[in-house]
PDB file of C-alpha atoms in Angstrom:
ATOM      1  CA  MET L  61     -11.149 -15.481  -5.464  1.00  0.00           C
ATOM      2  CA  ARG L  62     -13.793 -14.267  -3.018  1.00  0.00           C
ATOM      3  CA  ILE L  63     -14.807 -10.625  -3.179  1.00  0.00           C
ATOM      4  CA  PHE L  64     -17.675  -8.937  -1.432  1.00  0.00           C
ATOM      5  CA  LYS L  65     -19.243  -5.633  -0.536  1.00  0.00           C
ATOM      6  CA  GLU L  66     -18.441  -5.136   3.127  1.00  0.00           C
ATOM      7  CA  PRO L  67     -21.223  -3.721   5.307  1.00  0.00           C
ATOM      8  CA  ILE L  68     -19.954  -1.055   7.713  1.00  0.00           C
ATOM      9  CA  PRO L  69     -21.961  -0.946  10.972  1.00  0.00           C
ATOM     10  CA  TYR L  70     -21.622   2.575  12.360  1.00  0.00           C
ATOM     11  CA  GLN L  71     -20.762   2.893  16.043  1.00  0.00           C
ATOM     12  CA  ASN L  72     -22.793   6.082  16.099  1.00  0.00           C
ATOM     13  CA  PRO L  73     -25.319   6.346  13.238  1.00  0.00           C
ATOM     14  CA  SER L  74     -25.448  10.126  13.517  1.00  0.00           C
ATOM     15  CA  LEU L  75     -21.703  10.322  12.796  1.00  0.00           C
ATOM     16  CA  CYS L  76     -21.845   7.879   9.846  1.00  0.00           C
ATOM     17  CA  MET L  77     -18.465   6.381  10.636  1.00  0.00           C
ATOM     18  CA  LYS L  78     -16.683   3.440  12.240  1.00  0.00           C
ATOM     19  CA  VAL L  79     -13.195   3.320  13.715  1.00  0.00           C
ATOM     20  CA  TRP L  80     -11.535   0.189  15.065  1.00  0.00           C
ATOM     21  CA  ARG L  81      -8.094  -1.061  16.102  1.00  0.00           C
ATOM     22  CA  PHE L  82      -6.946  -4.416  14.757  1.00  0.00           C
ATOM     23  CA  THR L  83      -4.085  -6.489  16.179  1.00  0.00           C
ATOM     24  CA  ASP L  84      -2.516  -9.555  14.603  1.00  0.00           C
ATOM     25  CA  SER L  85       0.171 -11.752  16.177  1.00  0.00           C
ATOM     26  CA  SER L  86       0.034 -14.509  13.567  1.00  0.00           C
ATOM     27  CA  LYS L  87       2.709 -15.489  11.073  1.00  0.00           C
ATOM     28  CA  GLU L  88       3.198 -13.531   7.858  1.00  0.00           C
ATOM     29  CA  ARG L  89       0.512 -14.239   5.290  1.00  0.00           C
ATOM     30  CA  LYS L  90       1.890 -15.193   1.888  1.00  0.00           C
ATOM     31  CA  SER L  91      -1.357 -14.288   0.123  1.00  0.00           C
ATOM     32  CA  SER L  92      -3.786 -11.415   0.585  1.00  0.00           C
ATOM     33  CA  ASN L  93      -7.191 -11.486   2.217  1.00  0.00           C
ATOM     34  CA  THR L  94     -10.434 -11.335   0.293  1.00  0.00           C
ATOM     35  CA  TRP L  95     -10.968  -8.379  -2.018  1.00  0.00           C
ATOM     36  CA  HIS L  96     -13.745  -6.158  -0.717  1.00  0.00           C
ATOM     37  CA  TYR L  97     -15.245  -2.700  -1.102  1.00  0.00           C
ATOM     38  CA  HIS L  98     -17.706  -0.406   0.689  1.00  0.00           C
ATOM     39  CA  ASN L  99     -19.383   2.931   0.111  1.00  0.00           C
ATOM     40  CA  GLU L 100     -17.398   4.606   2.888  1.00  0.00           C
ATOM     41  CA  VAL L 101     -13.990   6.223   2.393  1.00  0.00           C
ATOM     42  CA  GLU L 102     -11.339   4.329   4.383  1.00  0.00           C
ATOM     43  CA  PHE L 103      -8.268   5.616   6.213  1.00  0.00           C
ATOM     44  CA  ILE L 104      -5.661   3.202   7.575  1.00  0.00           C
ATOM     45  CA  LEU L 105      -3.011   3.986  10.195  1.00  0.00           C
ATOM     46  CA  VAL L 106      -0.368   1.358  10.954  1.00  0.00           C
ATOM     47  CA  GLU L 107       0.801   1.657  14.557  1.00  0.00           C
ATOM     48  CA  LYS L 108       3.154  -1.322  14.726  1.00  0.00           C
ATOM     49  CA  GLY L 109       4.516  -3.858  12.250  1.00  0.00           C
ATOM     50  CA  SER L 110       4.113  -3.937   8.465  1.00  0.00           C
ATOM     51  CA  HIS L 111       0.938  -4.199   6.426  1.00  0.00           C
ATOM     52  CA  GLU L 112       0.453  -4.518   2.678  1.00  0.00           C
ATOM     53  CA  MET L 113      -2.596  -3.009   0.988  1.00  0.00           C
ATOM     54  CA  GLN L 114      -3.523  -3.622  -2.638  1.00  0.00           C
ATOM     55  CA  THR L 115      -5.922  -1.933  -5.021  1.00  0.00           C
ATOM     56  CA  PRO L 116      -6.422  -3.035  -8.636  1.00  0.00           C
ATOM     57  CA  ASN L 117      -3.521  -0.873  -9.804  1.00  0.00           C
ATOM     58  CA  HIS L 118      -1.269  -0.292  -6.795  1.00  0.00           C
ATOM     59  CA  THR L 119       0.460  -2.073  -3.924  1.00  0.00           C
ATOM     60  CA  TYR L 120       1.256  -0.116  -0.757  1.00  0.00           C
ATOM     61  CA  THR L 121       3.663  -1.244   1.961  1.00  0.00           C
ATOM     62  CA  LEU L 122       2.702   0.462   5.219  1.00  0.00           C
ATOM     63  CA  ASN L 123       5.021   0.552   8.224  1.00  0.00           C
ATOM     64  CA  ALA L 124       4.565   2.064  11.679  1.00  0.00           C
ATOM     65  CA  GLY L 125       3.332   5.647  11.351  1.00  0.00           C
ATOM     66  CA  ASP L 126       2.209   5.288   7.731  1.00  0.00           C
ATOM     67  CA  VAL L 127      -1.320   6.186   6.615  1.00  0.00           C
ATOM     68  CA  MET L 128      -3.289   5.752   3.409  1.00  0.00           C
ATOM     69  CA  VAL L 129      -6.735   6.551   2.030  1.00  0.00           C
ATOM     70  CA  ILE L 130      -9.001   4.373  -0.132  1.00  0.00           C
ATOM     71  CA  GLY L 131     -11.894   5.952  -2.009  1.00  0.00           C
ATOM     72  CA  SER L 132     -15.566   5.057  -1.955  1.00  0.00           C
ATOM     73  CA  SER L 133     -16.371   1.655  -3.537  1.00  0.00           C
ATOM     74  CA  GLN L 134     -12.688   1.043  -4.347  1.00  0.00           C
ATOM     75  CA  LEU L 135     -11.724  -2.636  -4.440  1.00  0.00           C
ATOM     76  CA  HIS L 136      -8.919  -3.387  -1.990  1.00  0.00           C
ATOM     77  CA  THR L 137      -7.325  -6.164   0.016  1.00  0.00           C
ATOM     78  CA  GLY L 138      -4.545  -6.501   2.590  1.00  0.00           C
ATOM     79  CA  ARG L 139      -2.103  -8.888   4.185  1.00  0.00           C
ATOM     80  CA  LYS L 140       0.292  -8.992   7.107  1.00  0.00           C
ATOM     81  CA  LEU L 141       3.980  -8.634   6.281  1.00  0.00           C
ATOM     82  CA  SER L 142       6.590 -10.379   8.491  1.00  0.00           C
ATOM     83  CA  ASP L 143       6.027 -12.472  11.611  1.00  0.00           C
ATOM     84  CA  ASN L 144       6.180  -9.440  13.920  1.00  0.00           C
ATOM     85  CA  ASP L 145       3.060  -8.193  15.692  1.00  0.00           C
ATOM     86  CA  LEU L 146       0.819  -5.938  13.623  1.00  0.00           C
ATOM     87  CA  SER L 147      -1.442  -3.204  14.984  1.00  0.00           C
ATOM     88  CA  TYR L 148      -3.430  -0.784  12.861  1.00  0.00           C
ATOM     89  CA  ILE L 149      -6.515   1.460  13.021  1.00  0.00           C
ATOM     90  CA  VAL L 150      -9.133   1.524  10.277  1.00  0.00           C
ATOM     91  CA  LEU L 151     -11.450   4.527   9.974  1.00  0.00           C
ATOM     92  CA  HIS L 152     -14.495   4.288   7.683  1.00  0.00           C
ATOM     93  CA  ILE L 153     -16.340   7.534   6.916  1.00  0.00           C
ATOM     94  CA  ASP L 154     -19.317   8.644   4.893  1.00  0.00           C
ATOM     95  CA  PHE L 155     -18.182  12.220   4.253  1.00  0.00           C
ATOM     96  CA  ARG L 156     -21.586  13.633   3.308  1.00  0.00           C
ATOM     97  CA  PRO L 157     -22.931  14.484   6.803  1.00  0.00           C
ATOM     98  CA  PHE L 158     -19.808  16.472   7.640  1.00  0.00           C
ATOM     99  CA  PHE L 159     -20.376  19.108   4.960  1.00  0.00           C
ATOM    100  CA  ASP L 160     -22.346  21.772   6.807  1.00  0.00           C
ATOM    101  CA  PRO L 161     -23.447  24.975   4.999  1.00  0.00           C
ATOM    102  CA  ALA L 162     -20.098  26.655   5.616  1.00  0.00           C
ATOM    103  CA  MET L 163     -18.261  23.762   3.951  1.00  0.00           C
ATOM    104  CA  MET L 164     -20.728  22.890   1.205  1.00  0.00           C
ATOM    105  CA  MET L 165     -18.764  24.781  -1.459  1.00  0.00           C
ATOM    106  CA  TYR L 166     -16.002  22.178  -1.051  1.00  0.00           C
ATOM    107  CA  TYR L 167     -18.248  19.137  -1.298  1.00  0.00           C
ATOM    108  CA  ARG L 168     -17.650  18.892  -5.037  1.00  0.00           C
ATOM    109  CA  HIS L 169     -13.949  18.207  -4.492  1.00  0.00           C
ATOM    110  CA  PHE L 170     -14.635  14.897  -2.744  1.00  0.00           C
ATOM    111  CA  LEU L 171     -17.155  13.435  -5.207  1.00  0.00           C
ATOM    112  CA  GLU L 172     -14.368  11.448  -6.961  1.00  0.00           C
ATOM    113  CA  ILE L 173     -15.752  12.507 -10.325  1.00  0.00           C
ATOM    114  CA  LEU L 174     -12.439  12.676 -12.173  1.00  0.00           C
ATOM    115  CA  HIS L 175      -9.970  11.164  -9.708  1.00  0.00           C
ATOM    116  CA  PRO L 176     -10.352   8.470  -7.016  1.00  0.00           C
ATOM    117  CA  LEU L 177      -9.277   9.581  -3.540  1.00  0.00           C
ATOM    118  CA  GLU L 178      -6.638   6.853  -3.627  1.00  0.00           C
ATOM    119  CA  LYS L 179      -4.546   9.149  -5.814  1.00  0.00           C
ATOM    120  CA  LEU L 180      -4.140  11.466  -2.818  1.00  0.00           C
ATOM    121  CA  ASN L 181      -1.823   8.983  -1.106  1.00  0.00           C
ATOM    122  CA  TYR L 182       1.068  10.863  -2.694  1.00  0.00           C
ATOM    123  CA  ILE L 183       0.454  13.543  -0.023  1.00  0.00           C
ATOM    124  CA  PHE L 184       1.324  11.161   2.810  1.00  0.00           C
ATOM    125  CA  GLN L 185       4.374   9.861   0.952  1.00  0.00           C
ATOM    126  CA  GLU L 186       5.752  13.320   0.189  1.00  0.00           C
ATOM    127  CA  ASN L 187       4.710  15.364   3.234  1.00  0.00           C
ATOM    128  CA  GLU L 188       5.822  13.959   6.589  1.00  0.00           C
ATOM    129  CA  ARG L 189       4.056  16.647   8.619  1.00  0.00           C
ATOM    130  CA  VAL L 190       0.713  15.987   6.977  1.00  0.00           C
ATOM    131  CA  ARG L 191       1.203  12.239   7.408  1.00  0.00           C
ATOM    132  CA  ASN L 192       1.889  12.714  11.117  1.00  0.00           C
ATOM    133  CA  ASP L 193      -1.076  15.067  11.562  1.00  0.00           C
ATOM    134  CA  ILE L 194      -3.473  12.648   9.818  1.00  0.00           C
ATOM    135  CA  ALA L 195      -2.102   9.765  11.898  1.00  0.00           C
ATOM    136  CA  ARG L 196      -2.747  11.774  15.059  1.00  0.00           C
ATOM    137  CA  MET L 197      -6.320  12.597  13.972  1.00  0.00           C
ATOM    138  CA  ILE L 198      -7.081   8.928  13.259  1.00  0.00           C
ATOM    139  CA  SER L 199      -5.654   7.868  16.613  1.00  0.00           C
ATOM    140  CA  GLU L 200      -7.530  10.581  18.525  1.00  0.00           C
ATOM    141  CA  THR L 201     -10.769   9.760  16.705  1.00  0.00           C
ATOM    142  CA  HIS L 202     -10.414   6.140  17.811  1.00  0.00           C
ATOM    143  CA  GLU L 203      -9.762   7.235  21.387  1.00  0.00           C
ATOM    144  CA  GLU L 204     -12.800   9.542  21.426  1.00  0.00           C
ATOM    145  CA  VAL L 205     -15.152   6.864  20.064  1.00  0.00           C
ATOM    146  CA  MET L 206     -13.855   4.217  22.463  1.00  0.00           C
ATOM    147  CA  ASP L 207     -13.999   6.453  25.570  1.00  0.00           C
ATOM    148  CA  LYS L 208     -17.264   8.242  24.669  1.00  0.00           C
ATOM    149  CA  LYS L 209     -16.600  11.187  26.963  1.00  0.00           C
ATOM    150  CA  LYS L 210     -19.066  14.062  27.046  1.00  0.00           C
ATOM    151  CA  GLY L 211     -19.021  15.838  23.715  1.00  0.00           C
ATOM    152  CA  TYR L 212     -17.091  13.144  21.883  1.00  0.00           C
ATOM    153  CA  GLU L 213     -19.376  13.614  18.873  1.00  0.00           C
ATOM    154  CA  ILE L 214     -18.137  17.208  18.574  1.00  0.00           C
ATOM    155  CA  ALA L 215     -14.519  16.072  18.858  1.00  0.00           C
ATOM    156  CA  VAL L 216     -14.970  13.382  16.189  1.00  0.00           C
ATOM    157  CA  SER L 217     -16.669  15.839  13.821  1.00  0.00           C
ATOM    158  CA  MET L 218     -13.780  18.267  14.286  1.00  0.00           C
ATOM    159  CA  HIS L 219     -11.213  15.539  13.596  1.00  0.00           C
ATOM    160  CA  ILE L 220     -12.927  14.427  10.395  1.00  0.00           C
ATOM    161  CA  LYS L 221     -13.293  17.988   9.158  1.00  0.00           C
ATOM    162  CA  TYR L 222      -9.579  18.428   9.862  1.00  0.00           C
ATOM    163  CA  LEU L 223      -8.850  15.381   7.697  1.00  0.00           C
ATOM    164  CA  LEU L 224     -10.839  16.975   4.881  1.00  0.00           C
ATOM    165  CA  LEU L 225      -9.006  20.261   5.322  1.00  0.00           C
ATOM    166  CA  MET L 226      -5.565  18.630   5.208  1.00  0.00           C
ATOM    167  CA  LEU L 227      -6.376  16.717   2.031  1.00  0.00           C
ATOM    168  CA  LEU L 228      -7.745  19.831   0.360  1.00  0.00           C
ATOM    169  CA  ARG L 229      -4.998  22.196   1.503  1.00  0.00           C
ATOM    170  CA  TYR L 230      -1.992  19.967   0.783  1.00  0.00           C
ATOM    171  CA  ASP L 231      -3.122  18.514  -2.535  1.00  0.00           C
ATOM    172  CA  THR L 232      -0.299  20.220  -4.424  1.00  0.00           C
ATOM    173  CA  ARG L 233      -1.172  18.337  -7.616  1.00  0.00           C
ATOM    174  CA  GLU L 234      -4.676  19.848  -7.436  1.00  0.00           C
ATOM    175  CA  LEU L 235      -6.436  16.549  -8.038  1.00  0.00           C
ATOM    176  CA  LEU L 236      -9.280  17.626  -5.753  1.00  0.00           C
ATOM    177  CA  THR L 237      -9.744  21.015  -7.358  1.00  0.00           C
ATOM    178  CA  SER L 238      -9.988  19.752 -10.934  1.00  0.00           C
ATOM    179  CA  GLN L 239     -13.763  20.146 -10.711  1.00  0.00           C
ATOM    180  CA  SER L 240     -13.295  23.897 -10.367  1.00  0.00           C
ATOM    181  CA  HIS L 241     -16.447  24.904 -12.241  1.00  0.00           C
ATOM    182  CA  VAL L 242     -19.038  23.229 -10.026  1.00  0.00           C
ATOM    183  CA  ASP L 243     -19.080  26.138  -7.535  1.00  0.00           C
ATOM    184  CA  ALA L 244     -22.567  27.090  -6.340  1.00  0.00           C
ATOM    185  CA  ASP L 245     -24.312  24.362  -8.344  1.00  0.00           C
ATOM    186  CA  VAL L 246     -23.206  21.596  -5.997  1.00  0.00           C
ATOM    187  CA  ASP L 247     -26.802  20.648  -5.110  1.00  0.00           C
ATOM    188  CA  VAL L 248     -27.666  20.166  -8.775  1.00  0.00           C
ATOM    189  CA  ILE L 249     -24.505  18.145  -9.381  1.00  0.00           C
ATOM    190  CA  ARG L 250     -25.127  16.014  -6.292  1.00  0.00           C
ATOM    191  CA  SER L 251     -28.648  15.232  -7.510  1.00  0.00           C
ATOM    192  CA  LEU L 252     -27.334  14.255 -10.936  1.00  0.00           C
ATOM    193  CA  VAL L 253     -24.594  12.056  -9.464  1.00  0.00           C
ATOM    194  CA  THR L 254     -27.172  10.297  -7.283  1.00  0.00           C
ATOM    195  CA  TYR L 255     -29.547   9.893 -10.221  1.00  0.00           C
ATOM    196  CA  VAL L 256     -26.860   8.216 -12.331  1.00  0.00           C
ATOM    197  CA  ASP L 257     -25.721   5.932  -9.493  1.00  0.00           C
ATOM    198  CA  GLU L 258     -29.280   4.764  -8.832  1.00  0.00           C
ATOM    199  CA  HIS L 259     -30.142   4.061 -12.486  1.00  0.00           C
ATOM    200  CA  LEU L 260     -27.002   2.419 -13.864  1.00  0.00           C
ATOM    201  CA  ALA L 261     -28.861  -0.821 -14.551  1.00  0.00           C
ATOM    202  CA  GLU L 262     -31.400   1.033 -16.679  1.00  0.00           C
ATOM    203  CA  LYS L 263     -31.402   3.236 -19.717  1.00  0.00           C
ATOM    204  CA  ILE L 264     -30.279   6.651 -18.511  1.00  0.00           C
ATOM    205  CA  ASP L 265     -31.994   9.307 -20.541  1.00  0.00           C
ATOM    206  CA  MET L 266     -30.319  12.706 -20.796  1.00  0.00           C
ATOM    207  CA  GLY L 267     -33.774  14.213 -21.219  1.00  0.00           C
ATOM    208  CA  ALA L 268     -34.767  12.976 -17.756  1.00  0.00           C
ATOM    209  CA  ALA L 269     -31.466  14.224 -16.344  1.00  0.00           C
ATOM    210  CA  SER L 270     -32.000  17.665 -17.881  1.00  0.00           C
ATOM    211  CA  GLN L 271     -35.494  17.819 -16.350  1.00  0.00           C
ATOM    212  CA  LEU L 272     -34.004  16.882 -12.966  1.00  0.00           C
ATOM    213  CA  ALA L 273     -31.591  19.781 -13.340  1.00  0.00           C
ATOM    214  CA  GLY L 274     -34.424  22.091 -14.456  1.00  0.00           C
ATOM    215  CA  MET L 275     -32.782  22.850 -17.806  1.00  0.00           C
ATOM    216  CA  SER L 276     -33.506  22.428 -21.478  1.00  0.00           C
ATOM    217  CA  TYR L 277     -31.936  19.440 -23.220  1.00  0.00           C
ATOM    218  CA  SER L 278     -29.476  21.504 -25.267  1.00  0.00           C
ATOM    219  CA  TYR L 279     -28.446  23.758 -22.366  1.00  0.00           C
ATOM    220  CA  PHE L 280     -27.982  20.780 -20.049  1.00  0.00           C
ATOM    221  CA  SER L 281     -25.563  19.107 -22.464  1.00  0.00           C
ATOM    222  CA  LYS L 282     -23.286  22.174 -22.458  1.00  0.00           C
ATOM    223  CA  TYR L 283     -23.787  22.780 -18.724  1.00  0.00           C
ATOM    224  CA  PHE L 284     -22.775  19.270 -17.694  1.00  0.00           C
ATOM    225  CA  LYS L 285     -19.611  19.257 -19.772  1.00  0.00           C
ATOM    226  CA  LYS L 286     -18.565  22.649 -18.422  1.00  0.00           C
ATOM    227  CA  LYS L 287     -19.201  21.694 -14.805  1.00  0.00           C
ATOM    228  CA  MET L 288     -17.897  18.116 -14.829  1.00  0.00           C
ATOM    229  CA  GLY L 289     -15.165  18.218 -17.424  1.00  0.00           C
ATOM    230  CA  SER L 290     -16.751  15.465 -19.533  1.00  0.00           C
ATOM    231  CA  SER L 291     -19.931  14.909 -21.485  1.00  0.00           C
ATOM    232  CA  PHE L 292     -22.923  13.395 -19.720  1.00  0.00           C
ATOM    233  CA  THR L 293     -22.635  10.258 -21.867  1.00  0.00           C
ATOM    234  CA  ASP L 294     -18.934   9.809 -21.073  1.00  0.00           C
ATOM    235  CA  TYR L 295     -19.618  10.268 -17.375  1.00  0.00           C
ATOM    236  CA  VAL L 296     -22.397   7.652 -17.396  1.00  0.00           C
ATOM    237  CA  ASN L 297     -20.181   5.211 -19.309  1.00  0.00           C
ATOM    238  CA  GLN L 298     -17.383   5.706 -16.804  1.00  0.00           C
ATOM    239  CA  LYS L 299     -19.738   4.925 -13.926  1.00  0.00           C
ATOM    240  CA  ARG L 300     -21.117   1.875 -15.743  1.00  0.00           C
ATOM    241  CA  ILE L 301     -17.658   0.411 -16.309  1.00  0.00           C
ATOM    242  CA  SER L 302     -16.600   1.125 -12.711  1.00  0.00           C
ATOM    243  CA  LYS L 303     -19.577  -0.877 -11.495  1.00  0.00           C
ATOM    244  CA  ALA L 304     -18.858  -3.624 -14.025  1.00  0.00           C
ATOM    245  CA  GLU L 305     -15.312  -3.921 -12.644  1.00  0.00           C
ATOM    246  CA  ARG L 306     -16.681  -4.703  -9.200  1.00  0.00           C
ATOM    247  CA  LEU L 307     -19.342  -7.083 -10.496  1.00  0.00           C
ATOM    248  CA  LEU L 308     -16.797  -9.034 -12.524  1.00  0.00           C
ATOM    249  CA  VAL L 309     -15.051 -10.020  -9.324  1.00  0.00           C
ATOM    250  CA  THR L 310     -18.005 -10.156  -6.948  1.00  0.00           C
ATOM    251  CA  GLU L 311     -20.621 -11.969  -9.003  1.00  0.00           C
ATOM    252  CA  ASN L 312     -20.423 -15.438 -10.535  1.00  0.00           C
ATOM    253  CA  ARG L 313     -22.048 -14.278 -13.767  1.00  0.00           C
ATOM    254  CA  SER L 314     -21.081 -14.135 -17.414  1.00  0.00           C
ATOM    255  CA  VAL L 315     -19.666 -10.993 -18.997  1.00  0.00           C
ATOM    256  CA  ASN L 316     -22.883 -10.670 -21.004  1.00  0.00           C
ATOM    257  CA  GLU L 317     -25.022 -10.709 -17.862  1.00  0.00           C
ATOM    258  CA  ILE L 318     -22.796  -8.153 -16.145  1.00  0.00           C
ATOM    259  CA  ALA L 319     -22.879  -5.862 -19.176  1.00  0.00           C
ATOM    260  CA  GLU L 320     -26.668  -5.962 -19.148  1.00  0.00           C
ATOM    261  CA  SER L 321     -26.765  -5.333 -15.396  1.00  0.00           C
ATOM    262  CA  VAL L 322     -24.905  -2.036 -15.897  1.00  0.00           C
ATOM    263  CA  GLY L 323     -27.220  -0.994 -18.706  1.00  0.00           C
ATOM    264  CA  ILE L 324     -25.107  -1.940 -21.746  1.00  0.00           C
ATOM    265  CA  GLU L 325     -26.813  -4.431 -24.040  1.00  0.00           C
ATOM    266  CA  ASN L 326     -24.450  -4.133 -27.001  1.00  0.00           C
ATOM    267  CA  MET L 327     -21.492  -6.402 -26.165  1.00  0.00           C
ATOM    268  CA  ALA L 328     -19.176  -4.866 -28.749  1.00  0.00           C
ATOM    269  CA  HIS L 329     -19.813  -1.467 -27.145  1.00  0.00           C
ATOM    270  CA  PHE L 330     -19.219  -2.909 -23.665  1.00  0.00           C
ATOM    271  CA  TYR L 331     -15.859  -4.396 -24.670  1.00  0.00           C
ATOM    272  CA  GLU L 332     -14.877  -1.151 -26.359  1.00  0.00           C
ATOM    273  CA  LEU L 333     -15.699   0.902 -23.259  1.00  0.00           C
ATOM    274  CA  PHE L 334     -14.078  -1.553 -20.862  1.00  0.00           C
ATOM    275  CA  LYS L 335     -10.830  -1.524 -22.808  1.00  0.00           C
ATOM    276  CA  ARG L 336     -10.927   2.268 -23.054  1.00  0.00           C
ATOM    277  CA  PHE L 337     -11.095   2.678 -19.273  1.00  0.00           C
ATOM    278  CA  ASN L 338      -8.940  -0.291 -18.245  1.00  0.00           C
ATOM    279  CA  GLY L 339      -6.602  -0.980 -21.136  1.00  0.00           C
ATOM    280  CA  CYS L 340      -7.605  -4.648 -21.103  1.00  0.00           C
ATOM    281  CA  THR L 341     -10.544  -6.967 -21.699  1.00  0.00           C
ATOM    282  CA  PRO L 342     -12.893  -8.059 -18.873  1.00  0.00           C
ATOM    283  CA  LYS L 343     -11.265 -11.507 -18.841  1.00  0.00           C
ATOM    284  CA  GLN L 344      -7.782  -9.987 -18.572  1.00  0.00           C
ATOM    285  CA  TYR L 345      -9.012  -7.733 -15.767  1.00  0.00           C
ATOM    286  CA  VAL L 346     -10.278 -10.697 -13.719  1.00  0.00           C
ATOM    287  CA  SER L 347      -6.997 -12.552 -14.322  1.00  0.00           C
ATOM    288  CA  LYS L 348      -5.074  -9.515 -13.097  1.00  0.00           C
ATOM    289  CA  MET L 349      -7.200  -9.322  -9.971  1.00  0.00           C
ATOM    290  CA  ASN L 350      -6.685 -13.030  -9.300  1.00  0.00           C
ATOM    291  CA  GLY L 351      -2.961 -12.635  -9.701  1.00  0.00           C
ATOM    292  CA  ARG L 352      -2.712  -9.710  -7.307  1.00  0.00           C
ATOM    293  CA  ILE L 353      -4.007 -11.683  -4.316  1.00  0.00           C
ATOM    294  CA  ASN L 354      -1.961 -14.861  -4.908  1.00  0.00           C
TER     295      ASN L 354
END
């Protein structure tokens, strides 16, 4: 099983996105492509034919007109279904530059703190109008980037902001709004999220995090749990295990080495955490991933 972190070369660095149409006239593939992941959120629109997308826990069959979203750093893979021609558009986006001051209050909803964006695919399955609108935005974004007419950067920014609006407005299960207490502290939360992401391989000290937030140790502990819905320690452990999941299938290293690389030196603790978040051992997880692409 080959898995890798896919680099996404932006067509316009100032827009922090890439959109491309893929066509495939080959025979149906019996097995999936290589598992991969990237920092950017990915939208897929199937224009013709049938395409299967897999994540560690779900398999999606996409036909003409169907769309789906894959969250940041989410492992995924795909394969062509049937011998008919396949055409689809893939849109990769780093959302951060699109949150201007007027939108910043909503930035917290897309941090994927409690729920991966993949869970929002229920919207496209249940709401035909939203699915059609998102499909149109993806198609028009591709057209704007390919044609590069005057002002296309404005048009693309508007389309992406519309995507964000549709996800936020039609999330009837309120998965995006579960972080309802972050409100005006989004800059503090963003700094803390970045700090944790950049120091996962090291010992993450809550004292250093509290200093970053400009708070006392005791106040920070209560503050973080209120704002994020989990303790700081639980949040860090969740991020460590998420990274370990990717490393298990991207790196040819032992479980011990991977545990150490995500800052967990006690193997019993690593196995306990991994099973808590995945319901299986690291070895079982890798076996599951192998089985899903065969």
